[in-house]
Amino acid sequence: MAMFMFPILVLDSSSDWDIISAVLLFRSLNVEVKPHIASLKFEKRVKILKEIINFIESGGGYAICLYANLRQLVKFYKKKHSKQKAWSIAMREQLSRIKLHLDTKGFSYNSIYADTEFSFFENDLKTVFKTRKIYFGKTKYIIYADAIAYLNYKFPKLMRGKKNIKEF
């Protein structure tokens, strides 16, 4: 198990931007899955999902699952803005909710690892989270946020009542 000098923030989305998951990792397991957890066979998927939830609940991280409904927000903002600006406004709004929650809890981080779909929003990530250390792609950390997003999309009741996993 690897410890970090500073926690890292990991971002992923699920269900066509309906859900954004953010996982603050204090350390990591030796779990690596590419490209997505949903592509695994059922038995392996269940094993990894349980392992990640137990890891987060045991203090290895803190997870947020945000019901973003980004496409609905974009439709609303497109009435007054270009499509690109509408996406940026909607994303900043949702990222700000995540940042506010983490700030309220007193968490800090020095870098962000985000799945590739967030690369379009690099400037928004830099602005909201005030960091230049942002890495995109299927890194070994993305599995944590991917698992949380997947669970909340497919099995939301499994997430409820967990002390280190928050939904809003």
mmCIF file of C-alpha atoms in Angstrom:
data_model
loop_
_atom_site.group_PDB
_atom_site.id
_atom_site.type_symbol
_atom_site.label_atom_id
_atom_site.label_comp_id
_atom_site.label_asym_id
_atom_site.label_seq_id
_atom_site.Cartn_x
_atom_site.Cartn_y
_atom_site.Cartn_z
ATOM 1 C CA MET A 1 0.000 0.000 0.000
ATOM 2 C CA ALA A 2 1.512 3.309 -1.114
ATOM 3 C CA MET A 3 1.167 6.463 0.993
ATOM 4 C CA PHE A 4 1.105 9.897 -0.631
ATOM 5 C CA MET A 5 2.928 13.000 0.610
ATOM 6 C CA PHE A 6 -0.321 14.846 -0.067
ATOM 7 C CA PRO A 7 -3.689 13.346 -0.920
ATOM 8 C CA ILE A 8 -4.591 13.229 -4.608
ATOM 9 C CA LEU A 9 -8.007 13.921 -6.088
ATOM 10 C CA VAL A 10 -9.328 11.499 -8.719
ATOM 11 C CA LEU A 11 -12.268 12.349 -11.026
ATOM 12 C CA ASP A 12 -14.447 10.247 -13.312
ATOM 13 C CA SER A 13 -17.965 10.422 -14.706
ATOM 14 C CA SER A 14 -20.630 7.888 -15.514
ATOM 15 C CA SER A 15 -23.833 7.634 -17.481
ATOM 16 C CA ASP A 16 -23.155 10.405 -19.985
ATOM 17 C CA TRP A 17 -22.263 13.035 -17.350
ATOM 18 C CA ASP A 18 -25.223 12.297 -15.065
ATOM 19 C CA ILE A 19 -22.820 11.374 -12.271
ATOM 20 C CA ILE A 20 -19.411 12.790 -11.396
ATOM 21 C CA SER A 21 -17.359 10.950 -8.819
ATOM 22 C CA ALA A 22 -14.454 12.422 -6.925
ATOM 23 C CA VAL A 23 -12.232 10.324 -4.694
ATOM 24 C CA LEU A 24 -9.630 11.837 -2.431
ATOM 25 C CA LEU A 25 -6.933 9.208 -1.958
ATOM 26 C CA PHE A 26 -4.698 9.218 1.112
ATOM 27 C CA ARG A 27 -2.956 6.055 -0.044
ATOM 28 C CA SER A 28 -3.575 3.489 -2.767
ATOM 29 C CA LEU A 29 -4.117 -0.221 -3.215
ATOM 30 C CA ASN A 30 -2.392 -2.257 -5.876
ATOM 31 C CA VAL A 31 -5.487 -2.358 -8.044
ATOM 32 C CA GLU A 32 -5.304 -1.544 -11.714
ATOM 33 C CA VAL A 33 -8.114 -2.012 -14.176
ATOM 34 C CA LYS A 34 -8.233 -0.748 -17.734
ATOM 35 C CA PRO A 35 -10.238 0.618 -19.416
ATOM 36 C CA HIS A 36 -13.394 0.594 -17.203
ATOM 37 C CA ILE A 37 -14.712 -1.496 -14.364
ATOM 38 C CA ALA A 38 -17.914 -2.121 -16.323
ATOM 39 C CA SER A 39 -15.917 -4.049 -18.922
ATOM 40 C CA LEU A 40 -14.826 -6.724 -16.426
ATOM 41 C CA LYS A 41 -16.501 -10.076 -15.956
ATOM 42 C CA PHE A 42 -19.092 -10.000 -13.195
ATOM 43 C CA GLU A 43 -17.149 -11.970 -10.555
ATOM 44 C CA LYS A 44 -13.981 -9.901 -10.959
ATOM 45 C CA ARG A 45 -15.980 -6.660 -11.018
ATOM 46 C CA VAL A 46 -17.765 -7.503 -7.753
ATOM 47 C CA LYS A 47 -14.480 -8.467 -6.087
ATOM 48 C CA ILE A 48 -12.786 -5.191 -7.067
ATOM 49 C CA LEU A 49 -15.817 -3.062 -6.142
ATOM 50 C CA LYS A 50 -15.954 -4.618 -2.657
ATOM 51 C CA GLU A 51 -12.211 -4.136 -2.246
ATOM 52 C CA ILE A 52 -12.410 -0.464 -3.193
ATOM 53 C CA ILE A 53 -15.406 0.276 -0.954
ATOM 54 C CA ASN A 54 -13.731 -1.452 2.001
ATOM 55 C CA PHE A 55 -10.512 0.451 1.279
ATOM 56 C CA ILE A 56 -12.274 3.828 1.225
ATOM 57 C CA GLU A 57 -14.327 2.999 4.311
ATOM 58 C CA SER A 58 -11.202 1.929 6.209
ATOM 59 C CA GLY A 59 -9.732 5.412 5.773
ATOM 60 C CA GLY A 60 -7.795 4.992 2.538
ATOM 61 C CA GLY A 61 -9.854 7.696 0.900
ATOM 62 C CA TYR A 62 -12.939 9.855 0.882
ATOM 63 C CA ALA A 63 -15.436 9.658 -1.988
ATOM 64 C CA ILE A 64 -18.063 11.994 -3.347
ATOM 65 C CA CYS A 65 -20.717 11.025 -5.827
ATOM 66 C CA LEU A 66 -22.373 14.040 -7.364
ATOM 67 C CA TYR A 67 -25.627 13.842 -9.296
ATOM 68 C CA ALA A 68 -24.573 16.418 -11.873
ATOM 69 C CA ASN A 69 -27.106 16.005 -14.712
ATOM 70 C CA LEU A 70 -24.642 18.002 -16.778
ATOM 71 C CA ARG A 71 -26.518 17.666 -20.061
ATOM 72 C CA GLN A 72 -29.638 19.208 -18.508
ATOM 73 C CA LEU A 73 -27.584 22.125 -17.203
ATOM 74 C CA VAL A 74 -25.981 22.613 -20.617
ATOM 75 C CA LYS A 75 -29.428 22.807 -22.244
ATOM 76 C CA PHE A 76 -30.369 25.510 -19.767
ATOM 77 C CA TYR A 77 -27.164 27.535 -20.266
ATOM 78 C CA LYS A 78 -27.273 27.189 -24.076
ATOM 79 C CA LYS A 79 -30.248 29.543 -24.086
ATOM 80 C CA LYS A 80 -27.865 32.425 -23.318
ATOM 81 C CA HIS A 81 -24.408 31.091 -24.233
ATOM 82 C CA SER A 82 -22.597 29.182 -26.946
ATOM 83 C CA LYS A 83 -22.469 25.400 -26.613
ATOM 84 C CA GLN A 84 -18.814 25.462 -25.501
ATOM 85 C CA LYS A 85 -19.436 28.214 -22.934
ATOM 86 C CA ALA A 86 -22.548 26.404 -21.670
ATOM 87 C CA TRP A 87 -20.520 23.224 -21.063
ATOM 88 C CA SER A 88 -17.821 25.200 -19.269
ATOM 89 C CA ILE A 89 -20.313 27.010 -17.019
ATOM 90 C CA ALA A 90 -22.133 23.777 -16.172
ATOM 91 C CA MET A 91 -18.891 21.932 -15.399
ATOM 92 C CA ARG A 92 -17.499 24.744 -13.231
ATOM 93 C CA GLU A 93 -20.737 24.804 -11.282
ATOM 94 C CA GLN A 94 -20.509 21.069 -10.527
ATOM 95 C CA LEU A 95 -16.761 21.088 -9.828
ATOM 96 C CA SER A 96 -17.318 23.994 -7.433
ATOM 97 C CA ARG A 97 -19.811 21.883 -5.484
ATOM 98 C CA ILE A 98 -17.142 19.196 -5.091
ATOM 99 C CA LYS A 99 -14.476 21.705 -4.063
ATOM 100 C CA LEU A 100 -16.767 23.404 -1.550
ATOM 101 C CA HIS A 101 -17.587 20.064 0.065
ATOM 102 C CA LEU A 102 -13.903 19.088 0.304
ATOM 103 C CA ASP A 103 -12.981 22.526 1.684
ATOM 104 C CA THR A 104 -15.770 22.324 4.254
ATOM 105 C CA LYS A 105 -14.400 18.975 5.429
ATOM 106 C CA GLY A 106 -10.886 20.459 5.666
ATOM 107 C CA PHE A 107 -9.368 18.274 2.964
ATOM 108 C CA SER A 108 -6.472 19.393 0.802
ATOM 109 C CA TYR A 109 -4.738 17.846 -2.218
ATOM 110 C CA ASN A 110 -1.935 18.878 -4.490
ATOM 111 C CA SER A 111 -2.770 17.092 -7.738
ATOM 112 C CA ILE A 112 -5.721 15.855 -9.741
ATOM 113 C CA TYR A 113 -5.975 12.705 -11.825
ATOM 114 C CA ALA A 114 -8.964 12.789 -14.169
ATOM 115 C CA ASP A 115 -10.291 10.427 -16.762
ATOM 116 C CA THR A 116 -9.789 11.489 -20.372
ATOM 117 C CA GLU A 117 -13.304 12.915 -20.771
ATOM 118 C CA PHE A 118 -12.308 15.736 -18.401
ATOM 119 C CA SER A 119 -9.478 16.934 -20.663
ATOM 120 C CA PHE A 120 -11.881 19.290 -22.461
ATOM 121 C CA PHE A 121 -12.391 21.017 -19.091
ATOM 122 C CA GLU A 122 -8.726 21.453 -18.156
ATOM 123 C CA ASN A 123 -9.025 25.227 -17.696
ATOM 124 C CA ASP A 124 -12.132 24.790 -15.568
ATOM 125 C CA LEU A 125 -10.328 22.252 -13.369
ATOM 126 C CA LYS A 126 -7.361 24.616 -12.951
ATOM 127 C CA THR A 127 -9.636 27.529 -12.098
ATOM 128 C CA VAL A 128 -11.877 25.729 -9.621
ATOM 129 C CA PHE A 129 -9.277 23.593 -7.838
ATOM 130 C CA LYS A 130 -6.442 26.129 -8.113
ATOM 131 C CA THR A 131 -3.796 23.635 -9.139
ATOM 132 C CA ARG A 132 -1.657 23.174 -12.227
ATOM 133 C CA LYS A 133 -0.921 19.513 -11.440
ATOM 134 C CA ILE A 134 -3.645 17.866 -13.485
ATOM 135 C CA TYR A 135 -3.125 14.539 -15.232
ATOM 136 C CA PHE A 136 -5.532 12.993 -17.744
ATOM 137 C CA GLY A 137 -5.958 9.433 -18.901
ATOM 138 C CA LYS A 138 -6.462 5.955 -17.571
ATOM 139 C CA THR A 139 -3.935 6.171 -14.777
ATOM 140 C CA LYS A 140 -3.837 3.556 -12.039
ATOM 141 C CA TYR A 141 -5.825 5.901 -9.759
ATOM 142 C CA ILE A 142 -8.857 6.323 -12.015
ATOM 143 C CA ILE A 143 -10.243 2.931 -10.948
ATOM 144 C CA TYR A 144 -11.313 4.402 -7.582
ATOM 145 C CA ALA A 145 -13.482 7.134 -9.089
ATOM 146 C CA ASP A 146 -14.649 4.783 -11.847
ATOM 147 C CA ALA A 147 -15.824 2.274 -9.227
ATOM 148 C CA ILE A 148 -17.724 4.912 -7.229
ATOM 149 C CA ALA A 149 -19.402 6.324 -10.338
ATOM 150 C CA TYR A 150 -20.274 2.831 -11.561
ATOM 151 C CA LEU A 151 -21.717 1.754 -8.206
ATOM 152 C CA ASN A 152 -23.785 4.882 -7.873
ATOM 153 C CA TYR A 153 -25.131 4.487 -11.394
ATOM 154 C CA LYS A 154 -25.878 0.743 -11.221
ATOM 155 C CA PHE A 155 -26.407 0.066 -7.498
ATOM 156 C CA PRO A 156 -27.037 3.370 -5.663
ATOM 157 C CA LYS A 157 -28.455 1.676 -2.558
ATOM 158 C CA LEU A 158 -25.084 0.020 -1.881
ATOM 159 C CA MET A 159 -23.527 3.453 -1.384
ATOM 160 C CA ARG A 160 -25.930 4.695 1.252
ATOM 161 C CA GLY A 161 -24.876 4.753 4.880
ATOM 162 C CA LYS A 162 -21.131 4.690 4.188
ATOM 163 C CA LYS A 163 -19.180 7.116 6.370
ATOM 164 C CA ASN A 164 -16.492 7.973 3.816
ATOM 165 C CA ILE A 165 -18.714 8.019 0.726
ATOM 166 C CA LYS A 166 -21.043 11.007 0.311
ATOM 167 C CA GLU A 167 -23.781 11.522 -2.248
ATOM 168 C CA PHE A 168 -25.262 14.850 -3.216
#
